[in-house]
PDB file of C-alpha atoms in Angstrom:
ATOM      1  CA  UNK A 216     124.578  98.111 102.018  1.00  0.00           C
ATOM      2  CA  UNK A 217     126.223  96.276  99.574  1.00  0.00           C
ATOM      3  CA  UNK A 218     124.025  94.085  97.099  1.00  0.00           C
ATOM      4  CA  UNK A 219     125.358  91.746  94.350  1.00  0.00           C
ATOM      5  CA  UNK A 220     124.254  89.092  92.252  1.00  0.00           C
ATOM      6  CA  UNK A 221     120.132  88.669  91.053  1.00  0.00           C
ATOM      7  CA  UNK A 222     119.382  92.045  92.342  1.00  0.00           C
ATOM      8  CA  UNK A 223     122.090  93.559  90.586  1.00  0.00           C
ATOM      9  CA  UNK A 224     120.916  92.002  87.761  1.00  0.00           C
ATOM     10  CA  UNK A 225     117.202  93.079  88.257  1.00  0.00           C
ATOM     11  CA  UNK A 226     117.608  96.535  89.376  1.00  0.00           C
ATOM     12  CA  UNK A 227     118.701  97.668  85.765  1.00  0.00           C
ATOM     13  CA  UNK A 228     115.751  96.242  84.395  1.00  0.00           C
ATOM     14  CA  UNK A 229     112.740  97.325  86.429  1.00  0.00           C
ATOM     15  CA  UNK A 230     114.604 101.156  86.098  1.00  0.00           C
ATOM     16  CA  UNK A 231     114.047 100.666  82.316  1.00  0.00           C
ATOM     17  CA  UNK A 232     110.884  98.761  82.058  1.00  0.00           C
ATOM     18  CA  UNK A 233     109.144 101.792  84.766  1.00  0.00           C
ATOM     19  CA  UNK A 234     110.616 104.076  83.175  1.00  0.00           C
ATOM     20  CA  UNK A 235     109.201 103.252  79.863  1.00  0.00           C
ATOM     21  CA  UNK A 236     105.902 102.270  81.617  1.00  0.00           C
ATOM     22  CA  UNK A 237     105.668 105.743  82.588  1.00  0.00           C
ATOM     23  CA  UNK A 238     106.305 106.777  78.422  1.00  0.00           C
ATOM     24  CA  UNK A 239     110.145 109.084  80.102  1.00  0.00           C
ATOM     25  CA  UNK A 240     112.869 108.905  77.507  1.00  0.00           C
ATOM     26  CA  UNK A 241     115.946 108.759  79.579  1.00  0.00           C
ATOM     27  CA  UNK A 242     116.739 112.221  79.640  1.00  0.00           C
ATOM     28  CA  UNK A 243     113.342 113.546  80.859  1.00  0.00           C
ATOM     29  CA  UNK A 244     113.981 111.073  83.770  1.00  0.00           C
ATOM     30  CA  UNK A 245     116.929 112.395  84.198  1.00  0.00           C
ATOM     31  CA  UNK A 246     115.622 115.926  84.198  1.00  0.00           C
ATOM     32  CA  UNK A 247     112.773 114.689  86.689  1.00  0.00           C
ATOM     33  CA  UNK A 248     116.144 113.743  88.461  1.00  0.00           C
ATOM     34  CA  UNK A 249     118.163 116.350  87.910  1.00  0.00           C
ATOM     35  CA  UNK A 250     121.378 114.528  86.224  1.00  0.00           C
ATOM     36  CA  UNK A 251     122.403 113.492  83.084  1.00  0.00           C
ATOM     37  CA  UNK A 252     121.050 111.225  80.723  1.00  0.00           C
ATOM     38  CA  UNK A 253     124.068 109.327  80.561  1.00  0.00           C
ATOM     39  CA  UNK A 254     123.503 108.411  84.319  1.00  0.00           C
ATOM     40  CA  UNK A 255     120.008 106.101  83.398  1.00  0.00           C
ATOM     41  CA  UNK A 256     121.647 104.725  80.380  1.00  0.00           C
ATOM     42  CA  UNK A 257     124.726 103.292  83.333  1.00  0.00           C
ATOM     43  CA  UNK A 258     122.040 102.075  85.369  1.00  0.00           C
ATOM     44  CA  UNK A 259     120.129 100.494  82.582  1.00  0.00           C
ATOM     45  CA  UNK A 260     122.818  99.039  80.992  1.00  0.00           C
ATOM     46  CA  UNK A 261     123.945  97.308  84.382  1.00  0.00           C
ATOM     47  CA  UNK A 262     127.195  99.615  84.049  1.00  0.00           C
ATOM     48  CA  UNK A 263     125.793 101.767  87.354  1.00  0.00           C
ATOM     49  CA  UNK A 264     123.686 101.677  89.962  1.00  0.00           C
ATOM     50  CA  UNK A 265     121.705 104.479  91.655  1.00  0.00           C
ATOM     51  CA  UNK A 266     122.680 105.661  95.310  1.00  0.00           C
ATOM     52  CA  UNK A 267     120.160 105.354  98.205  1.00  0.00           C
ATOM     53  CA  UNK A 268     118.483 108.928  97.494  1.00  0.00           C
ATOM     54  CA  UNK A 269     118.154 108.749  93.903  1.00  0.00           C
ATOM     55  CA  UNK A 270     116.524 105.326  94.353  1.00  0.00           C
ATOM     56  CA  UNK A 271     114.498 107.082  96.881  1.00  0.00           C
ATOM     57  CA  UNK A 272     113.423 109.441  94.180  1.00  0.00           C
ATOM     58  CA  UNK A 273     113.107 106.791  91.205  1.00  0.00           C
ATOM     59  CA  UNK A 274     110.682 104.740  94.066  1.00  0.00           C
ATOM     60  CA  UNK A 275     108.562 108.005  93.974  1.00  0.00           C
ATOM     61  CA  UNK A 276     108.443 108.597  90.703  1.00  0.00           C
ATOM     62  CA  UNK A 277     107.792 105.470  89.655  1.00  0.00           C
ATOM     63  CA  UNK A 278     105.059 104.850  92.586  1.00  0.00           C
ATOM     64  CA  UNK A 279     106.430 101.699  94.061  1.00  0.00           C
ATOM     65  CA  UNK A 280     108.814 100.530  96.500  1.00  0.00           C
ATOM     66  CA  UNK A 281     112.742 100.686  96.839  1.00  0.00           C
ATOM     67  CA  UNK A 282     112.428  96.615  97.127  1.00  0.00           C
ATOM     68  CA  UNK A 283     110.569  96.408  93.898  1.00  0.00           C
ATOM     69  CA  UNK A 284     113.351  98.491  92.220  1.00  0.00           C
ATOM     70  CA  UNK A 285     115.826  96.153  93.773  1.00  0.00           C
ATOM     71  CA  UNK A 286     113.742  92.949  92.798  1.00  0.00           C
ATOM     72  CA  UNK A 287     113.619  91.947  96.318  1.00  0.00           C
ATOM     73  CA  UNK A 288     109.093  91.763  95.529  1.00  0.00           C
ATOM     74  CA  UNK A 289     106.973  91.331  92.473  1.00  0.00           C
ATOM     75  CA  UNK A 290     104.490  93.883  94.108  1.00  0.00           C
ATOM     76  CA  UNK A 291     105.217  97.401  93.462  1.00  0.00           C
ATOM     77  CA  UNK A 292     103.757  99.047  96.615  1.00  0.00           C
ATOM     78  CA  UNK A 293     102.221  96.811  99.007  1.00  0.00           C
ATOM     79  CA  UNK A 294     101.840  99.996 101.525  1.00  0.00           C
ATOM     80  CA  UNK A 295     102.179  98.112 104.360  1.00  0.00           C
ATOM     81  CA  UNK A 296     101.305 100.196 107.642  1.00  0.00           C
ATOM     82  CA  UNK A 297     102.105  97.780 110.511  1.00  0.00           C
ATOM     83  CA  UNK A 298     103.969  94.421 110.815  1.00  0.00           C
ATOM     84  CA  UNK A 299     104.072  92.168 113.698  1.00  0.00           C
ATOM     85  CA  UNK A 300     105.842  88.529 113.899  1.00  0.00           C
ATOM     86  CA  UNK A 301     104.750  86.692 117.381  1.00  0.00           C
ATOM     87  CA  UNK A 302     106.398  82.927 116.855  1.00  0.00           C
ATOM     88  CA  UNK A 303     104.514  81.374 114.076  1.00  0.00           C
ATOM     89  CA  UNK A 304     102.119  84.148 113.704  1.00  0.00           C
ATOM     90  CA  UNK A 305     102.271  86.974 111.356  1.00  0.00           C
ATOM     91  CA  UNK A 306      99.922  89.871 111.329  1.00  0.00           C
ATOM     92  CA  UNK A 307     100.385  92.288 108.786  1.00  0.00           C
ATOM     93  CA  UNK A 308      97.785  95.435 108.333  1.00  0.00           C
ATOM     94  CA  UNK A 309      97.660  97.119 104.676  1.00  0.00           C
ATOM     95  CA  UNK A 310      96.370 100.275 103.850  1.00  0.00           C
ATOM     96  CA  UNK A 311      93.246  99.628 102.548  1.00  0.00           C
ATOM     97  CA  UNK A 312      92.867 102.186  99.481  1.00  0.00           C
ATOM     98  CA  UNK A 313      96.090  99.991  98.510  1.00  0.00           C
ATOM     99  CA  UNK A 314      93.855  97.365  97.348  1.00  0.00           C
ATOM    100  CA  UNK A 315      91.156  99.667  95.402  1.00  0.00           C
ATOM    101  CA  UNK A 316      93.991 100.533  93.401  1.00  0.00           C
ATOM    102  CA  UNK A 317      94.828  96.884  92.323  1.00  0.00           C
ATOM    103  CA  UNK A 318      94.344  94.752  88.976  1.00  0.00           C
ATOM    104  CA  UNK A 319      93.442  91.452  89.358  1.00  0.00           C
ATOM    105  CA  UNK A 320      96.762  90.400  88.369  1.00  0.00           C
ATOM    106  CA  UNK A 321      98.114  92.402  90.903  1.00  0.00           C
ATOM    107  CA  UNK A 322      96.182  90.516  93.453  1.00  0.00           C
ATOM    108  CA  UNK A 323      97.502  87.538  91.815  1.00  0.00           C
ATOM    109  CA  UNK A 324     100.537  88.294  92.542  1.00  0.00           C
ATOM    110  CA  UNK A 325     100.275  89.025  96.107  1.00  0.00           C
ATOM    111  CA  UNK A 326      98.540  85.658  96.774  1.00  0.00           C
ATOM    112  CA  UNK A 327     101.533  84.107  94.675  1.00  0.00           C
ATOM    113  CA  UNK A 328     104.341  85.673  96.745  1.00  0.00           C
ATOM    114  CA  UNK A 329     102.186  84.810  99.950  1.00  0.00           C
ATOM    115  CA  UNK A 330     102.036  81.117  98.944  1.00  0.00           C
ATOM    116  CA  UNK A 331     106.151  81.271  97.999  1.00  0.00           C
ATOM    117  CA  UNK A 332     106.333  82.100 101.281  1.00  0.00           C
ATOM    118  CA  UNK A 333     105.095  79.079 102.446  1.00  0.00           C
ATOM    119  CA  UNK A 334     101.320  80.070 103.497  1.00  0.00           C
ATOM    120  CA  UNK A 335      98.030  77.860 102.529  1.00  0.00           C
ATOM    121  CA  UNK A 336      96.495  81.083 100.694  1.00  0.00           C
ATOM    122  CA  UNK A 337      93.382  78.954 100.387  1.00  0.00           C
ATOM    123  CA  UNK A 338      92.343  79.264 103.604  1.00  0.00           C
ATOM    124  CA  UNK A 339      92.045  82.777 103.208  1.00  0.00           C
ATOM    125  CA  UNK A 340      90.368  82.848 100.482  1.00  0.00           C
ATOM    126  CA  UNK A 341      86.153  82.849 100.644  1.00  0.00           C
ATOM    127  CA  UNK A 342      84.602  80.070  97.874  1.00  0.00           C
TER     128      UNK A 342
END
């Protein structure tokens, strides 16, 4: 897969702003990693960019998902179990402890990316 552009752009930041999120100098994440220090500082610097396993890995380590890293989603692990698409209908089933684990800003986000997407977010919302 080749990506250019905004996500090239974001991927180097999110790697940085986990990994200092997380309080890893770049060479303990690259320890965690097993390569060089010199490898984060490419990828934070925009110089670089990971390979699918390593992003695997930095996904893991950081506790969110592959998209986040890429900047494809604002929400760092939506664990999403099951999605279906039926015409105009979307179901989509989320683990549930996903949401215990959620600031309310968090949730904010969700509901913003859900109403980007198009959706009346109101409607699902109890008063």
């Amino acid at each position: 897969m080749i990506l250019g552009g905004d996500y090239m752009q974001e991927i180097h930041k999110r790697i940085k702003l986990e990994r200092e999120e997380h309080n890893l100098t770049q060479e303990e994440l690259g320890t965690k990693l097993g390569i060089g220090r010199s490898a984060i500082s490419n990828w934070e610097s925009g110089r670089k960019t990971p390979d699918g396993k390593t992003l695997d890995s930095l996904a893991n380590i950081f506790n969110c998902s592959i998209d986040y890293l890429w900047g494809r989603t604002n929400v760092k692990n939506a664990h999403v179990i099951n999605r279906q698409i039926n015409g105009n209908n979307v179901k989509i089933e989320i683990d549930e402890d996903y949401f215990k684990k959620c600031t309310p800003s968090d949730i904010k986000q969700i509901l913003d990316d859900i109403q980007s997407a198009g959706f009346d977010v109101k409607k699902f919302i109890d008063s």
